[in-house]
Amino acid sequence: MFAALEDHRIAAPENWLTTEELGKVVGLKKRATQDHLAHLFAHSRIDADRRTPLMGGIGQPLLPGAQEWAANVVTPDPTCARCLVALAGIGWEGQIKMEDLAKAAGVSLRTAERHRPHLVNADLVAFVPVPVQTHDGKNFGRRPDRFTLMSTIPAPRLEGAAWEAAPARAEAILDRVRWFVNVEPEERVLAVRSVAWCLRNGWPEEPLLKALDSSLNRRAYRPGGYLSKLLRKLPTEYIVPAREMYTGRSAPRVVDCPVCRNAFRTTLPGTPLCGGGFCHEAGRGSAPAAPVFKIA
């Protein structure tokens, strides 16, 4: 189809090809022709008029990083591709209203709202609502939703030594959950088993801890039952964020050093030391042994 557009531009640049005429040239029906034109536009092969071929990437250069990734990822349909590229124009993470997304993607608000669940179900974007809280802690309205571009690739399950070390890591996570206190030994054993199952299924420690202990003022009347309720809300598989998969770096976050337990800011994935490959307080050393992954 790109070759047909290029040949027509050379032969008759003044005449405009309709979708039906272009479909007859390449042997496709109208709907298939529209889908292929949308695919060429999403990959910056043709201009916004859907007829002018772009040579050598001239006309719609893609920004490096998020937009480059979004333009090359497989989406459920062309409209989803336009919405994904529009989100990637903000960055790997961000905050946006649906009205602004529709305007950036060049579609109607109803179309953007209809294709939003398609992107979520395809594990390409994760949206988180941002409520507006009053001084007494009640929700009053919503701010624009936060979004994170996802890679569609689930984290691999643990194997070998990493599988055996999961219960000890689960114990350390529960020790950092501030509201999980004053529980019976039997409850704690069940909690360790549940958290270890999440770890063995690919969930990293920091996202798991954030899901369990995201509020300083959280209280639990029955800690064991509340922990089970929070774990049931988590997806079975942990989808790796697109930034981490594409660049090898995560979003800036604050983590605790596994050696000295001091908090520090980092963009390294996993559980790094406060000095990257060593701990500042304990002196130079090696980072904890990386888990051995089994990729299904």
mmCIF file of C-alpha atoms in Angstrom:
data_model
loop_
_atom_site.group_PDB
_atom_site.id
_atom_site.type_symbol
_atom_site.label_atom_id
_atom_site.label_comp_id
_atom_site.label_asym_id
_atom_site.label_seq_id
_atom_site.Cartn_x
_atom_site.Cartn_y
_atom_site.Cartn_z
ATOM 1 C CA MET A 1 0.000 0.000 0.000
ATOM 2 C CA PHE A 2 2.878 2.358 0.731
ATOM 3 C CA ALA A 3 4.301 1.618 -2.729
ATOM 4 C CA ALA A 4 0.893 2.292 -4.308
ATOM 5 C CA LEU A 5 0.660 5.674 -2.581
ATOM 6 C CA GLU A 6 4.190 6.526 -3.686
ATOM 7 C CA ASP A 7 3.502 5.544 -7.304
ATOM 8 C CA HIS A 8 0.303 7.621 -7.350
ATOM 9 C CA ARG A 9 2.103 10.645 -5.867
ATOM 10 C CA ILE A 10 4.666 10.476 -8.670
ATOM 11 C CA ALA A 11 2.120 9.835 -11.454
ATOM 12 C CA ALA A 12 -0.703 12.203 -10.439
ATOM 13 C CA PRO A 13 0.118 14.349 -7.412
ATOM 14 C CA GLU A 14 -2.893 16.636 -8.022
ATOM 15 C CA ASN A 15 -5.512 13.866 -7.922
ATOM 16 C CA TRP A 16 -6.762 12.592 -4.559
ATOM 17 C CA LEU A 17 -7.254 8.837 -4.180
ATOM 18 C CA THR A 18 -10.384 7.791 -2.319
ATOM 19 C CA THR A 19 -10.294 4.844 0.050
ATOM 20 C CA GLU A 20 -12.264 2.685 -2.404
ATOM 21 C CA GLU A 21 -9.915 3.545 -5.283
ATOM 22 C CA LEU A 22 -6.847 2.804 -3.201
ATOM 23 C CA GLY A 23 -8.388 -0.483 -2.099
ATOM 24 C CA LYS A 24 -8.942 -1.516 -5.717
ATOM 25 C CA VAL A 25 -5.299 -0.786 -6.524
ATOM 26 C CA VAL A 26 -3.969 -3.030 -3.736
ATOM 27 C CA GLY A 27 -6.829 -5.556 -3.821
ATOM 28 C CA LEU A 28 -8.415 -4.807 -0.438
ATOM 29 C CA LYS A 29 -11.888 -3.903 0.750
ATOM 30 C CA LYS A 30 -12.664 -0.492 2.260
ATOM 31 C CA ARG A 31 -12.400 -1.535 5.945
ATOM 32 C CA ALA A 32 -9.106 -3.376 5.423
ATOM 33 C CA THR A 33 -7.735 -0.404 3.503
ATOM 34 C CA GLN A 34 -8.643 1.928 6.374
ATOM 35 C CA ASP A 35 -6.932 -0.381 8.879
ATOM 36 C CA HIS A 36 -3.719 -0.504 6.825
ATOM 37 C CA LEU A 37 -3.719 3.271 6.370
ATOM 38 C CA ALA A 38 -4.092 3.706 10.124
ATOM 39 C CA HIS A 39 -1.192 1.290 10.652
ATOM 40 C CA LEU A 40 1.025 3.247 8.265
ATOM 41 C CA PHE A 41 0.104 6.510 10.000
ATOM 42 C CA ALA A 42 0.765 5.068 13.462
ATOM 43 C CA HIS A 43 4.265 4.057 12.311
ATOM 44 C CA SER A 44 4.930 7.470 10.703
ATOM 45 C CA ARG A 45 5.062 6.126 7.157
ATOM 46 C CA ILE A 46 2.341 8.497 5.874
ATOM 47 C CA ASP A 47 1.229 12.001 6.826
ATOM 48 C CA ALA A 48 -1.898 12.938 8.772
ATOM 49 C CA ASP A 49 -3.907 13.205 5.534
ATOM 50 C CA ARG A 50 -3.460 9.405 5.180
ATOM 51 C CA ARG A 51 -2.328 9.762 1.560
ATOM 52 C CA THR A 52 1.103 11.453 1.502
ATOM 53 C CA PRO A 53 4.010 8.989 1.973
ATOM 54 C CA LEU A 54 6.842 10.177 4.188
ATOM 55 C CA MET A 55 10.327 9.395 2.923
ATOM 56 C CA GLY A 56 13.195 8.780 5.294
ATOM 57 C CA GLY A 57 11.178 9.604 8.402
ATOM 58 C CA ILE A 58 10.670 13.232 7.339
ATOM 59 C CA GLY A 59 7.413 14.836 8.423
ATOM 60 C CA GLN A 60 6.544 13.194 11.765
ATOM 61 C CA PRO A 61 9.728 12.431 13.686
ATOM 62 C CA LEU A 62 9.124 10.388 16.808
ATOM 63 C CA LEU A 63 10.504 11.451 20.150
ATOM 64 C CA PRO A 64 13.030 8.973 21.573
ATOM 65 C CA GLY A 65 11.883 6.831 24.443
ATOM 66 C CA ALA A 66 8.206 6.409 25.231
ATOM 67 C CA GLN A 67 6.819 7.536 21.860
ATOM 68 C CA GLU A 68 9.288 5.410 19.957
ATOM 69 C CA TRP A 69 8.220 2.400 22.004
ATOM 70 C CA ALA A 70 4.524 3.192 21.614
ATOM 71 C CA ALA A 71 4.791 3.553 17.825
ATOM 72 C CA ASN A 72 6.290 0.068 17.458
ATOM 73 C CA VAL A 73 4.187 -1.920 19.937
ATOM 74 C CA VAL A 74 1.286 -4.068 18.754
ATOM 75 C CA THR A 75 -2.100 -2.627 19.791
ATOM 76 C CA PRO A 76 -5.626 -4.075 19.518
ATOM 77 C CA ASP A 77 -6.662 -1.588 16.804
ATOM 78 C CA PRO A 78 -5.458 1.626 15.099
ATOM 79 C CA THR A 79 -7.429 3.897 17.429
ATOM 80 C CA CYS A 80 -5.744 2.288 20.423
ATOM 81 C CA ALA A 81 -2.413 2.951 18.720
ATOM 82 C CA ARG A 82 -3.251 6.665 18.404
ATOM 83 C CA CYS A 83 -4.310 6.860 22.063
ATOM 84 C CA LEU A 84 -1.159 5.028 23.164
ATOM 85 C CA VAL A 85 1.117 7.358 21.185
ATOM 86 C CA ALA A 86 -0.743 10.337 22.665
ATOM 87 C CA LEU A 87 -0.158 9.024 26.199
ATOM 88 C CA ALA A 88 3.488 8.340 25.393
ATOM 89 C CA GLY A 89 3.859 11.983 24.371
ATOM 90 C CA ILE A 90 3.504 12.820 28.082
ATOM 91 C CA GLY A 91 6.001 10.191 29.217
ATOM 92 C CA TRP A 92 6.251 6.693 30.679
ATOM 93 C CA GLU A 93 4.003 7.840 33.531
ATOM 94 C CA GLY A 94 1.758 10.831 33.888
ATOM 95 C CA GLN A 95 -1.652 12.240 34.688
ATOM 96 C CA ILE A 96 -4.282 13.108 32.099
ATOM 97 C CA LYS A 97 -7.976 13.784 31.666
ATOM 98 C CA MET A 98 -9.914 11.750 29.136
ATOM 99 C CA GLU A 99 -10.879 14.968 27.358
ATOM 100 C CA ASP A 100 -7.196 15.843 26.941
ATOM 101 C CA LEU A 101 -6.393 12.314 25.745
ATOM 102 C CA ALA A 102 -9.138 12.498 23.124
ATOM 103 C CA LYS A 103 -7.865 15.866 21.906
ATOM 104 C CA ALA A 104 -4.247 14.671 21.733
ATOM 105 C CA ALA A 105 -5.220 11.494 19.867
ATOM 106 C CA GLY A 106 -7.526 13.334 17.479
ATOM 107 C CA VAL A 107 -10.615 11.307 18.389
ATOM 108 C CA SER A 108 -13.879 12.035 20.156
ATOM 109 C CA LEU A 109 -14.268 11.703 23.911
ATOM 110 C CA ARG A 110 -16.617 8.762 23.468
ATOM 111 C CA THR A 111 -14.080 6.985 21.258
ATOM 112 C CA ALA A 112 -11.295 7.529 23.783
ATOM 113 C CA GLU A 113 -13.460 6.219 26.619
ATOM 114 C CA ARG A 114 -14.459 3.184 24.555
ATOM 115 C CA HIS A 115 -10.849 2.271 23.714
ATOM 116 C CA ARG A 116 -9.424 2.903 27.183
ATOM 117 C CA PRO A 117 -10.467 -0.560 28.487
ATOM 118 C CA HIS A 118 -8.966 -2.103 25.332
ATOM 119 C CA LEU A 119 -5.554 -0.695 26.288
ATOM 120 C CA VAL A 120 -5.987 -1.806 29.897
ATOM 121 C CA ASN A 121 -7.055 -5.347 28.968
ATOM 122 C CA ALA A 122 -4.104 -5.615 26.573
ATOM 123 C CA ASP A 123 -1.712 -4.753 29.474
ATOM 124 C CA LEU A 124 -0.467 -1.684 27.617
ATOM 125 C CA VAL A 125 -1.604 0.981 30.120
ATOM 126 C CA ALA A 126 -2.519 0.923 33.807
ATOM 127 C CA PHE A 127 -4.798 3.684 35.108
ATOM 128 C CA VAL A 128 -5.132 4.633 38.772
ATOM 129 C CA PRO A 129 -7.898 6.999 39.954
ATOM 130 C CA VAL A 130 -6.800 9.993 42.032
ATOM 131 C CA PRO A 131 -9.548 11.046 44.468
ATOM 132 C CA VAL A 132 -9.733 14.482 46.048
ATOM 133 C CA GLN A 133 -9.778 14.116 49.831
ATOM 134 C CA THR A 134 -11.198 16.623 52.276
ATOM 135 C CA HIS A 135 -9.623 17.510 55.615
ATOM 136 C CA ASP A 136 -11.612 14.747 57.361
ATOM 137 C CA GLY A 137 -10.323 12.053 54.980
ATOM 138 C CA LYS A 138 -13.451 11.696 52.840
ATOM 139 C CA ASN A 139 -13.315 11.585 49.048
ATOM 140 C CA PHE A 140 -14.815 14.542 47.210
ATOM 141 C CA GLY A 141 -14.475 14.329 43.441
ATOM 142 C CA ARG A 142 -11.563 13.070 41.341
ATOM 143 C CA ARG A 143 -8.465 14.489 39.772
ATOM 144 C CA PRO A 144 -7.165 13.319 36.374
ATOM 145 C CA ASP A 145 -6.233 9.637 36.456
ATOM 146 C CA ARG A 146 -2.610 8.613 36.714
ATOM 147 C CA PHE A 147 -1.349 6.243 34.041
ATOM 148 C CA THR A 148 1.677 4.003 33.556
ATOM 149 C CA LEU A 149 2.694 2.500 30.227
ATOM 150 C CA MET A 150 3.016 -1.281 30.541
ATOM 151 C CA SER A 151 5.048 -3.709 28.448
ATOM 152 C CA THR A 152 2.445 -6.559 28.216
ATOM 153 C CA ILE A 153 5.236 -8.892 29.425
ATOM 154 C CA PRO A 154 4.631 -10.635 32.790
ATOM 155 C CA ALA A 155 7.499 -11.001 35.233
ATOM 156 C CA PRO A 156 8.969 -14.532 35.145
ATOM 157 C CA ARG A 157 8.324 -16.930 37.989
ATOM 158 C CA LEU A 158 11.108 -17.743 40.423
ATOM 159 C CA GLU A 159 13.067 -20.962 40.363
ATOM 160 C CA GLY A 160 15.799 -22.680 42.331
ATOM 161 C CA ALA A 161 17.438 -20.732 45.146
ATOM 162 C CA ALA A 162 15.165 -17.722 44.599
ATOM 163 C CA TRP A 163 12.110 -19.991 45.031
ATOM 164 C CA GLU A 164 13.462 -21.325 48.324
ATOM 165 C CA ALA A 165 14.314 -17.817 49.580
ATOM 166 C CA ALA A 166 10.779 -16.496 48.992
ATOM 167 C CA PRO A 167 9.465 -17.209 52.551
ATOM 168 C CA ALA A 168 12.372 -15.286 54.112
ATOM 169 C CA ARG A 169 11.723 -12.359 51.778
ATOM 170 C CA ALA A 170 8.018 -12.534 52.661
ATOM 171 C CA GLU A 171 8.921 -12.303 56.366
ATOM 172 C CA ALA A 172 10.969 -9.176 55.679
ATOM 173 C CA ILE A 173 8.089 -7.606 53.744
ATOM 174 C CA LEU A 174 5.591 -8.276 56.537
ATOM 175 C CA ASP A 175 7.995 -6.732 59.047
ATOM 176 C CA ARG A 176 7.773 -3.495 57.032
ATOM 177 C CA VAL A 177 3.940 -3.477 56.895
ATOM 178 C CA ARG A 178 3.172 -1.098 59.750
ATOM 179 C CA TRP A 179 -0.383 -2.212 60.465
ATOM 180 C CA PHE A 180 0.347 -5.967 60.428
ATOM 181 C CA VAL A 181 1.032 -6.288 64.171
ATOM 182 C CA ASN A 182 -0.360 -8.189 67.161
ATOM 183 C CA VAL A 183 -1.316 -11.262 65.145
ATOM 184 C CA GLU A 184 -1.349 -14.890 66.215
ATOM 185 C CA PRO A 185 1.542 -17.134 65.080
ATOM 186 C CA GLU A 186 -0.853 -19.161 62.924
ATOM 187 C CA GLU A 187 -2.041 -16.003 61.170
ATOM 188 C CA ARG A 188 1.517 -14.923 60.505
ATOM 189 C CA VAL A 189 2.401 -18.308 59.016
ATOM 190 C CA LEU A 190 -0.542 -18.045 56.632
ATOM 191 C CA ALA A 191 0.402 -14.455 55.752
ATOM 192 C CA VAL A 192 3.998 -15.466 54.984
ATOM 193 C CA ARG A 193 2.713 -18.260 52.768
ATOM 194 C CA SER A 194 0.433 -15.879 50.848
ATOM 195 C CA VAL A 195 3.094 -13.196 50.332
ATOM 196 C CA ALA A 196 5.651 -15.843 49.334
ATOM 197 C CA TRP A 197 3.212 -17.105 46.702
ATOM 198 C CA CYS A 198 3.090 -13.591 45.188
ATOM 199 C CA LEU A 199 6.883 -13.355 45.211
ATOM 200 C CA ARG A 200 7.260 -16.742 43.545
ATOM 201 C CA ASN A 201 4.738 -15.671 40.932
ATOM 202 C CA GLY A 202 6.973 -12.781 39.846
ATOM 203 C CA TRP A 203 5.884 -9.861 42.035
ATOM 204 C CA PRO A 204 8.844 -7.622 43.046
ATOM 205 C CA GLU A 205 9.168 -6.591 46.684
ATOM 206 C CA GLU A 206 8.602 -2.837 46.309
ATOM 207 C CA PRO A 207 5.315 -2.956 44.307
ATOM 208 C CA LEU A 208 4.053 -5.659 46.657
ATOM 209 C CA LEU A 209 4.913 -3.603 49.748
ATOM 210 C CA LYS A 210 3.312 -0.516 48.206
ATOM 211 C CA ALA A 211 0.090 -2.438 47.591
ATOM 212 C CA LEU A 212 0.025 -3.637 51.208
ATOM 213 C CA ASP A 213 1.177 -0.546 53.061
ATOM 214 C CA SER A 214 0.475 2.576 51.018
ATOM 215 C CA SER A 215 -0.946 4.679 53.854
ATOM 216 C CA LEU A 216 0.696 5.890 57.051
ATOM 217 C CA ASN A 217 -2.668 6.129 58.821
ATOM 218 C CA ARG A 218 -3.984 2.716 57.859
ATOM 219 C CA ARG A 219 -5.562 0.660 60.658
ATOM 220 C CA ALA A 220 -6.778 -2.935 60.542
ATOM 221 C CA TYR A 221 -9.252 -4.472 62.984
ATOM 222 C CA ARG A 222 -8.372 -7.981 61.733
ATOM 223 C CA PRO A 223 -4.874 -7.748 60.187
ATOM 224 C CA GLY A 224 -4.923 -11.286 58.798
ATOM 225 C CA GLY A 225 -8.251 -10.890 57.038
ATOM 226 C CA TYR A 226 -7.346 -7.424 55.759
ATOM 227 C CA LEU A 227 -4.068 -8.736 54.339
ATOM 228 C CA SER A 228 -5.936 -11.483 52.493
ATOM 229 C CA LYS A 229 -8.376 -8.907 51.109
ATOM 230 C CA LEU A 230 -5.551 -6.744 49.737
ATOM 231 C CA LEU A 231 -3.727 -9.711 48.205
ATOM 232 C CA ARG A 232 -6.893 -10.895 46.441
ATOM 233 C CA LYS A 233 -7.092 -7.530 44.669
ATOM 234 C CA LEU A 234 -3.668 -8.016 43.062
ATOM 235 C CA PRO A 235 -3.483 -9.537 39.567
ATOM 236 C CA THR A 236 -2.050 -13.033 39.390
ATOM 237 C CA GLU A 237 0.788 -11.857 37.146
ATOM 238 C CA TYR A 238 2.937 -8.772 37.585
ATOM 239 C CA ILE A 239 3.246 -6.916 34.267
ATOM 240 C CA VAL A 240 6.623 -5.244 33.870
ATOM 241 C CA PRO A 241 6.321 -1.472 33.226
ATOM 242 C CA ALA A 242 7.330 -0.396 29.731
ATOM 243 C CA ARG A 243 10.026 1.989 30.997
ATOM 244 C CA GLU A 244 11.778 -0.822 32.860
ATOM 245 C CA MET A 245 11.567 -3.200 29.915
ATOM 246 C CA TYR A 246 12.641 -0.624 27.291
ATOM 247 C CA THR A 247 15.335 1.333 29.160
ATOM 248 C CA GLY A 248 16.375 -1.020 31.965
ATOM 249 C CA ARG A 249 15.481 1.707 34.491
ATOM 250 C CA SER A 250 12.443 2.045 36.694
ATOM 251 C CA ALA A 251 10.573 5.183 37.694
ATOM 252 C CA PRO A 252 12.370 7.187 40.421
ATOM 253 C CA ARG A 253 11.384 5.744 43.773
ATOM 254 C CA VAL A 254 12.507 5.622 47.416
ATOM 255 C CA VAL A 255 13.631 2.190 48.670
ATOM 256 C CA ASP A 256 15.420 0.826 51.718
ATOM 257 C CA CYS A 257 18.938 -0.557 51.402
ATOM 258 C CA PRO A 258 18.797 -4.321 52.177
ATOM 259 C CA VAL A 259 22.073 -4.030 54.192
ATOM 260 C CA CYS A 260 21.906 -0.812 56.235
ATOM 261 C CA ARG A 261 18.115 -0.243 55.904
ATOM 262 C CA ASN A 262 18.638 3.438 55.043
ATOM 263 C CA ALA A 263 16.157 4.942 52.591
ATOM 264 C CA PHE A 264 17.539 6.298 49.306
ATOM 265 C CA ARG A 265 16.233 7.375 45.897
ATOM 266 C CA THR A 266 17.040 5.233 42.863
ATOM 267 C CA THR A 267 15.952 4.317 39.338
ATOM 268 C CA LEU A 268 17.589 0.878 39.351
ATOM 269 C CA PRO A 269 15.112 -2.016 39.080
ATOM 270 C CA GLY A 270 14.967 -4.784 41.633
ATOM 271 C CA THR A 271 16.425 -4.313 45.134
ATOM 272 C CA PRO A 272 19.694 -2.352 44.757
ATOM 273 C CA LEU A 273 22.099 -1.312 47.496
ATOM 274 C CA CYS A 274 22.367 2.326 48.542
ATOM 275 C CA GLY A 275 25.599 2.665 46.560
ATOM 276 C CA GLY A 276 24.367 0.759 43.546
ATOM 277 C CA GLY A 277 26.646 -2.270 43.834
ATOM 278 C CA PHE A 278 27.763 -1.668 47.427
ATOM 279 C CA CYS A 279 26.486 -0.277 50.718
ATOM 280 C CA HIS A 280 27.879 3.068 51.904
ATOM 281 C CA GLU A 281 27.812 2.118 55.594
ATOM 282 C CA ALA A 282 28.934 -1.496 55.339
ATOM 283 C CA GLY A 283 31.695 -0.694 52.849
ATOM 284 C CA ARG A 284 32.240 -2.169 49.469
ATOM 285 C CA GLY A 285 30.582 -5.480 48.848
ATOM 286 C CA SER A 286 28.405 -7.271 46.419
ATOM 287 C CA ALA A 287 24.700 -6.855 45.900
ATOM 288 C CA PRO A 288 22.378 -9.652 47.009
ATOM 289 C CA ALA A 289 22.409 -12.626 44.693
ATOM 290 C CA ALA A 290 20.025 -12.083 41.817
ATOM 291 C CA PRO A 291 17.096 -14.530 41.696
ATOM 292 C CA VAL A 292 17.268 -17.206 39.048
ATOM 293 C CA PHE A 293 14.254 -16.727 36.794
ATOM 294 C CA LYS A 294 12.429 -19.288 34.740
ATOM 295 C CA ILE A 295 10.771 -17.717 31.720
ATOM 296 C CA ALA A 296 7.666 -19.591 30.666
#
